[in-house]
Amino acid sequence: MSGASAVSGVDPVDPLSAELLRSVVDVARAIFGAEASSVFLLDEAAHELVFQAVSGRGEAFLVGRRFPADSGIAGWVVTSGEPMIVADLSRSAAFDRDFAKSTEFVPDALMAAPLIHGDRVLGVLEVLDPAPQARSSLGELDLLALFARQAATALRLADDRRGPARTARPADPAPSSDLAEGPRSRALDLLEDLRSVLQSPV
């Protein structure tokens, strides 16, 4: 795809939030029996989607890569705010095959869901080449939406944790340990829930 580029200018998430996002994609890939799973973060200013977490195919080199936010199925999902399952990508006009080739993996099928917080779309969760039984079930789409909500929570935690550092004035007092522990505690609970799902029999 001509607009794709390997740019690493995305704000890094803190280690805890990165671990949360990685757990989301790891668990989603395992539950759906998929070849790969990814979380894309929407960069509204640049109007681009950025690989923020990857499990499976491409995990060694795709994190940080950007592509236009209106491109492909991920672009459709982030624009519409609606999930999508495509069981046969060879028949999908929305699928950007050239971009897929540039990632060194062209899937046959995918599932995608928006990461929504309030009225904002924060990004997209994709599952590539899920097991055949997961490709046409409304129940599986609901399950994917659950994982997308978990990923959105992790992204909001990352944003909330970065926010004070960007906006605090030198004279501002440091936050108390009790205030700082609240988001961290919720994040650790979320991570433990995801690990429990991964360890449960499918």
mmCIF file of C-alpha atoms in Angstrom:
data_model
loop_
_atom_site.group_PDB
_atom_site.id
_atom_site.type_symbol
_atom_site.label_atom_id
_atom_site.label_comp_id
_atom_site.label_asym_id
_atom_site.label_seq_id
_atom_site.Cartn_x
_atom_site.Cartn_y
_atom_site.Cartn_z
ATOM 1 C CA MET A 1 0.000 0.000 0.000
ATOM 2 C CA SER A 2 1.503 3.306 -1.019
ATOM 3 C CA GLY A 3 0.498 5.178 2.140
ATOM 4 C CA ALA A 4 1.990 2.665 4.586
ATOM 5 C CA SER A 5 5.202 3.478 6.377
ATOM 6 C CA ALA A 6 7.309 2.052 9.180
ATOM 7 C CA VAL A 7 7.260 5.065 11.459
ATOM 8 C CA SER A 8 8.103 4.801 15.155
ATOM 9 C CA GLY A 9 6.892 8.213 16.327
ATOM 10 C CA VAL A 10 4.036 6.893 18.466
ATOM 11 C CA ASP A 11 3.996 7.802 22.166
ATOM 12 C CA PRO A 12 5.175 4.715 24.076
ATOM 13 C CA VAL A 13 2.778 3.197 26.577
ATOM 14 C CA ASP A 14 4.064 2.462 30.054
ATOM 15 C CA PRO A 15 5.164 -1.125 30.833
ATOM 16 C CA LEU A 16 1.972 -2.085 32.671
ATOM 17 C CA SER A 17 -0.317 -0.858 29.887
ATOM 18 C CA ALA A 18 1.903 -2.519 27.276
ATOM 19 C CA GLU A 19 1.592 -5.786 29.198
ATOM 20 C CA LEU A 20 -2.195 -5.374 29.311
ATOM 21 C CA LEU A 21 -2.394 -4.838 25.556
ATOM 22 C CA ARG A 22 -0.103 -7.785 24.900
ATOM 23 C CA SER A 23 -2.315 -9.940 27.128
ATOM 24 C CA VAL A 24 -5.392 -8.864 25.159
ATOM 25 C CA VAL A 25 -3.897 -9.922 21.816
ATOM 26 C CA ASP A 26 -2.368 -13.115 23.233
ATOM 27 C CA VAL A 27 -5.675 -14.211 24.777
ATOM 28 C CA ALA A 28 -7.716 -13.238 21.713
ATOM 29 C CA ARG A 29 -5.371 -15.217 19.426
ATOM 30 C CA ALA A 30 -5.564 -18.267 21.715
ATOM 31 C CA ILE A 31 -9.356 -18.189 22.193
ATOM 32 C CA PHE A 32 -10.089 -17.819 18.478
ATOM 33 C CA GLY A 33 -7.377 -20.248 17.369
ATOM 34 C CA ALA A 34 -5.933 -17.508 15.153
ATOM 35 C CA GLU A 35 -2.630 -17.051 13.361
ATOM 36 C CA ALA A 36 -2.249 -13.501 14.664
ATOM 37 C CA SER A 37 -3.973 -10.753 16.605
ATOM 38 C CA SER A 38 -3.245 -7.025 16.691
ATOM 39 C CA VAL A 39 -4.307 -3.840 18.437
ATOM 40 C CA PHE A 40 -4.146 -0.660 16.354
ATOM 41 C CA LEU A 41 -4.187 2.726 18.076
ATOM 42 C CA LEU A 42 -5.822 5.651 16.285
ATOM 43 C CA ASP A 43 -3.550 8.686 15.931
ATOM 44 C CA GLU A 44 -6.226 11.315 15.355
ATOM 45 C CA ALA A 45 -3.813 14.142 14.552
ATOM 46 C CA ALA A 46 -2.058 12.176 11.800
ATOM 47 C CA HIS A 47 -5.235 10.285 10.806
ATOM 48 C CA GLU A 48 -3.300 7.025 10.992
ATOM 49 C CA LEU A 49 -3.617 3.665 12.692
ATOM 50 C CA VAL A 50 -0.549 2.359 14.503
ATOM 51 C CA PHE A 51 0.282 -1.242 15.435
ATOM 52 C CA GLN A 52 0.406 -1.012 19.232
ATOM 53 C CA ALA A 53 0.463 -4.730 20.191
ATOM 54 C CA VAL A 54 0.872 -7.854 18.060
ATOM 55 C CA SER A 55 0.670 -11.561 18.888
ATOM 56 C CA GLY A 56 1.663 -14.258 16.418
ATOM 57 C CA ARG A 57 2.647 -13.492 12.830
ATOM 58 C CA GLY A 58 4.522 -10.175 12.628
ATOM 59 C CA GLU A 59 4.987 -9.641 16.348
ATOM 60 C CA ALA A 60 8.739 -9.206 15.966
ATOM 61 C CA PHE A 61 8.588 -6.181 13.652
ATOM 62 C CA LEU A 62 5.111 -4.671 13.221
ATOM 63 C CA VAL A 63 4.744 -2.718 16.481
ATOM 64 C CA GLY A 64 5.011 1.002 15.685
ATOM 65 C CA ARG A 65 4.143 0.658 12.008
ATOM 66 C CA ARG A 66 1.552 3.132 10.676
ATOM 67 C CA PHE A 67 -0.987 3.180 7.877
ATOM 68 C CA PRO A 68 -3.822 5.541 6.865
ATOM 69 C CA ALA A 69 -6.826 5.375 9.188
ATOM 70 C CA ASP A 70 -9.265 5.143 6.270
ATOM 71 C CA SER A 71 -7.492 2.170 4.654
ATOM 72 C CA GLY A 72 -8.632 -1.429 4.558
ATOM 73 C CA ILE A 73 -11.011 -3.236 6.884
ATOM 74 C CA ALA A 74 -9.424 -1.708 9.982
ATOM 75 C CA GLY A 75 -10.113 1.701 8.455
ATOM 76 C CA TRP A 76 -13.747 0.773 7.827
ATOM 77 C CA VAL A 77 -14.150 -0.421 11.426
ATOM 78 C CA VAL A 78 -12.569 2.684 12.957
ATOM 79 C CA THR A 79 -14.701 4.946 10.735
ATOM 80 C CA SER A 80 -17.989 3.105 11.246
ATOM 81 C CA GLY A 81 -17.488 2.085 14.863
ATOM 82 C CA GLU A 82 -18.909 -1.347 13.958
ATOM 83 C CA PRO A 83 -17.309 -4.809 14.202
ATOM 84 C CA MET A 84 -16.828 -7.004 11.143
ATOM 85 C CA ILE A 85 -16.140 -10.655 10.315
ATOM 86 C CA VAL A 86 -14.898 -11.503 6.825
ATOM 87 C CA ALA A 87 -14.726 -15.254 6.224
ATOM 88 C CA ASP A 88 -13.238 -14.954 2.713
ATOM 89 C CA LEU A 89 -10.985 -11.945 2.172
ATOM 90 C CA SER A 90 -10.518 -12.801 -1.501
ATOM 91 C CA ARG A 91 -14.105 -11.584 -1.995
ATOM 92 C CA SER A 92 -13.765 -8.407 0.081
ATOM 93 C CA ALA A 93 -13.358 -5.114 -1.768
ATOM 94 C CA ALA A 94 -12.428 -3.403 1.523
ATOM 95 C CA PHE A 95 -9.422 -5.663 2.176
ATOM 96 C CA ASP A 96 -6.087 -4.002 1.350
ATOM 97 C CA ARG A 97 -4.111 -6.959 -0.017
ATOM 98 C CA ASP A 98 -1.069 -4.866 -0.958
ATOM 99 C CA PHE A 99 -0.685 -3.658 2.613
ATOM 100 C CA ALA A 100 -1.143 -7.195 3.933
ATOM 101 C CA LYS A 101 1.665 -8.359 1.649
ATOM 102 C CA SER A 102 3.900 -5.621 3.031
ATOM 103 C CA THR A 103 3.411 -7.100 6.528
ATOM 104 C CA GLU A 104 4.610 -10.494 5.227
ATOM 105 C CA PHE A 105 1.283 -12.180 6.058
ATOM 106 C CA VAL A 106 -1.829 -12.289 3.867
ATOM 107 C CA PRO A 107 -4.707 -13.839 5.850
ATOM 108 C CA ASP A 108 -7.680 -15.642 4.353
ATOM 109 C CA ALA A 109 -10.132 -14.371 6.977
ATOM 110 C CA LEU A 110 -10.280 -11.834 9.775
ATOM 111 C CA MET A 111 -12.393 -10.471 12.592
ATOM 112 C CA ALA A 112 -12.185 -6.833 13.672
ATOM 113 C CA ALA A 113 -13.832 -4.751 16.392
ATOM 114 C CA PRO A 114 -13.500 -1.080 17.360
ATOM 115 C CA LEU A 115 -11.954 -0.070 20.677
ATOM 116 C CA ILE A 116 -14.520 2.348 22.071
ATOM 117 C CA HIS A 117 -14.420 4.477 25.194
ATOM 118 C CA GLY A 118 -17.444 6.720 25.691
ATOM 119 C CA ASP A 119 -18.142 8.243 22.283
ATOM 120 C CA ARG A 120 -14.551 7.910 21.026
ATOM 121 C CA VAL A 121 -13.059 5.181 18.856
ATOM 122 C CA LEU A 122 -9.539 4.628 20.204
ATOM 123 C CA GLY A 123 -8.465 1.997 17.709
ATOM 124 C CA VAL A 124 -9.174 -1.489 16.392
ATOM 125 C CA LEU A 125 -8.645 -5.072 17.521
ATOM 126 C CA GLU A 126 -8.076 -7.562 14.699
ATOM 127 C CA VAL A 127 -7.869 -11.349 14.767
ATOM 128 C CA LEU A 128 -6.344 -12.868 11.602
ATOM 129 C CA ASP A 129 -7.180 -16.323 10.278
ATOM 130 C CA PRO A 130 -9.331 -17.405 13.224
ATOM 131 C CA ALA A 131 -10.471 -21.023 13.415
ATOM 132 C CA PRO A 132 -13.220 -21.731 10.847
ATOM 133 C CA GLN A 133 -15.986 -22.078 13.466
ATOM 134 C CA ALA A 134 -15.303 -18.521 14.646
ATOM 135 C CA ARG A 135 -15.805 -16.905 11.241
ATOM 136 C CA SER A 136 -19.582 -16.777 10.955
ATOM 137 C CA SER A 137 -20.957 -16.752 14.479
ATOM 138 C CA LEU A 138 -22.651 -13.771 16.108
ATOM 139 C CA GLY A 139 -21.610 -15.211 19.455
ATOM 140 C CA GLU A 140 -17.968 -15.057 18.400
ATOM 141 C CA LEU A 141 -18.439 -11.443 17.339
ATOM 142 C CA ASP A 142 -19.808 -10.657 20.805
ATOM 143 C CA LEU A 143 -16.766 -12.349 22.330
ATOM 144 C CA LEU A 144 -14.468 -10.284 20.102
ATOM 145 C CA ALA A 145 -16.274 -7.141 21.265
ATOM 146 C CA LEU A 146 -15.515 -8.158 24.862
ATOM 147 C CA PHE A 147 -11.800 -8.346 24.071
ATOM 148 C CA ALA A 148 -12.063 -4.975 22.323
ATOM 149 C CA ARG A 149 -13.525 -3.459 25.487
ATOM 150 C CA GLN A 150 -10.602 -4.880 27.473
ATOM 151 C CA ALA A 151 -8.140 -3.366 25.002
ATOM 152 C CA ALA A 152 -9.941 -0.007 25.152
ATOM 153 C CA THR A 153 -9.634 -0.082 28.935
ATOM 154 C CA ALA A 154 -5.903 -0.722 28.653
ATOM 155 C CA LEU A 155 -5.494 2.160 26.179
ATOM 156 C CA ARG A 156 -7.448 4.545 28.422
ATOM 157 C CA LEU A 157 -5.272 3.535 31.359
ATOM 158 C CA ALA A 158 -2.183 4.271 29.278
ATOM 159 C CA ASP A 159 -3.574 7.669 28.261
ATOM 160 C CA ASP A 160 -4.619 8.531 31.810
ATOM 161 C CA ARG A 161 -1.200 7.586 33.140
ATOM 162 C CA ARG A 162 0.555 9.758 30.515
ATOM 163 C CA GLY A 163 -1.838 12.696 30.896
ATOM 164 C CA PRO A 164 -0.632 14.089 34.236
ATOM 165 C CA ALA A 165 2.979 13.953 33.053
ATOM 166 C CA ARG A 166 2.107 16.045 29.989
ATOM 167 C CA THR A 167 -0.004 18.630 31.787
ATOM 168 C CA ALA A 168 1.457 18.936 35.278
ATOM 169 C CA ARG A 169 3.137 22.220 36.224
ATOM 170 C CA PRO A 170 6.428 22.205 38.164
ATOM 171 C CA ALA A 171 4.663 23.516 41.276
ATOM 172 C CA ASP A 172 1.986 20.808 41.222
ATOM 173 C CA PRO A 173 2.206 18.397 44.137
ATOM 174 C CA ALA A 174 2.965 14.787 43.333
ATOM 175 C CA PRO A 175 -0.101 12.537 43.355
ATOM 176 C CA SER A 176 -0.611 10.561 46.516
ATOM 177 C CA SER A 177 0.145 6.852 46.472
ATOM 178 C CA ASP A 178 -3.550 6.107 47.109
ATOM 179 C CA LEU A 179 -4.598 8.003 43.961
ATOM 180 C CA ALA A 180 -1.864 6.416 41.893
ATOM 181 C CA GLU A 181 -2.788 2.925 43.088
ATOM 182 C CA GLY A 182 -6.400 3.074 41.857
ATOM 183 C CA PRO A 183 -5.748 2.785 38.077
ATOM 184 C CA ARG A 184 -2.863 0.399 38.712
ATOM 185 C CA SER A 185 -5.060 -1.877 40.809
ATOM 186 C CA ARG A 186 -7.765 -1.927 38.128
ATOM 187 C CA ALA A 187 -5.139 -2.655 35.490
ATOM 188 C CA LEU A 188 -3.702 -5.560 37.475
ATOM 189 C CA ASP A 189 -7.201 -6.969 38.004
ATOM 190 C CA LEU A 190 -7.817 -6.764 34.249
ATOM 191 C CA LEU A 191 -4.517 -8.504 33.509
ATOM 192 C CA GLU A 192 -5.357 -11.287 35.952
ATOM 193 C CA ASP A 193 -8.792 -11.753 34.342
ATOM 194 C CA LEU A 194 -7.164 -12.096 30.920
ATOM 195 C CA ARG A 195 -4.641 -14.612 32.217
ATOM 196 C CA SER A 196 -7.481 -16.636 33.770
ATOM 197 C CA VAL A 197 -9.318 -16.723 30.439
ATOM 198 C CA LEU A 198 -6.158 -17.898 28.673
ATOM 199 C CA GLN A 199 -5.635 -20.710 31.193
ATOM 200 C CA SER A 200 -9.264 -21.881 31.082
ATOM 201 C CA PRO A 201 -10.145 -24.786 28.761
ATOM 202 C CA VAL A 202 -11.676 -23.585 25.489
#
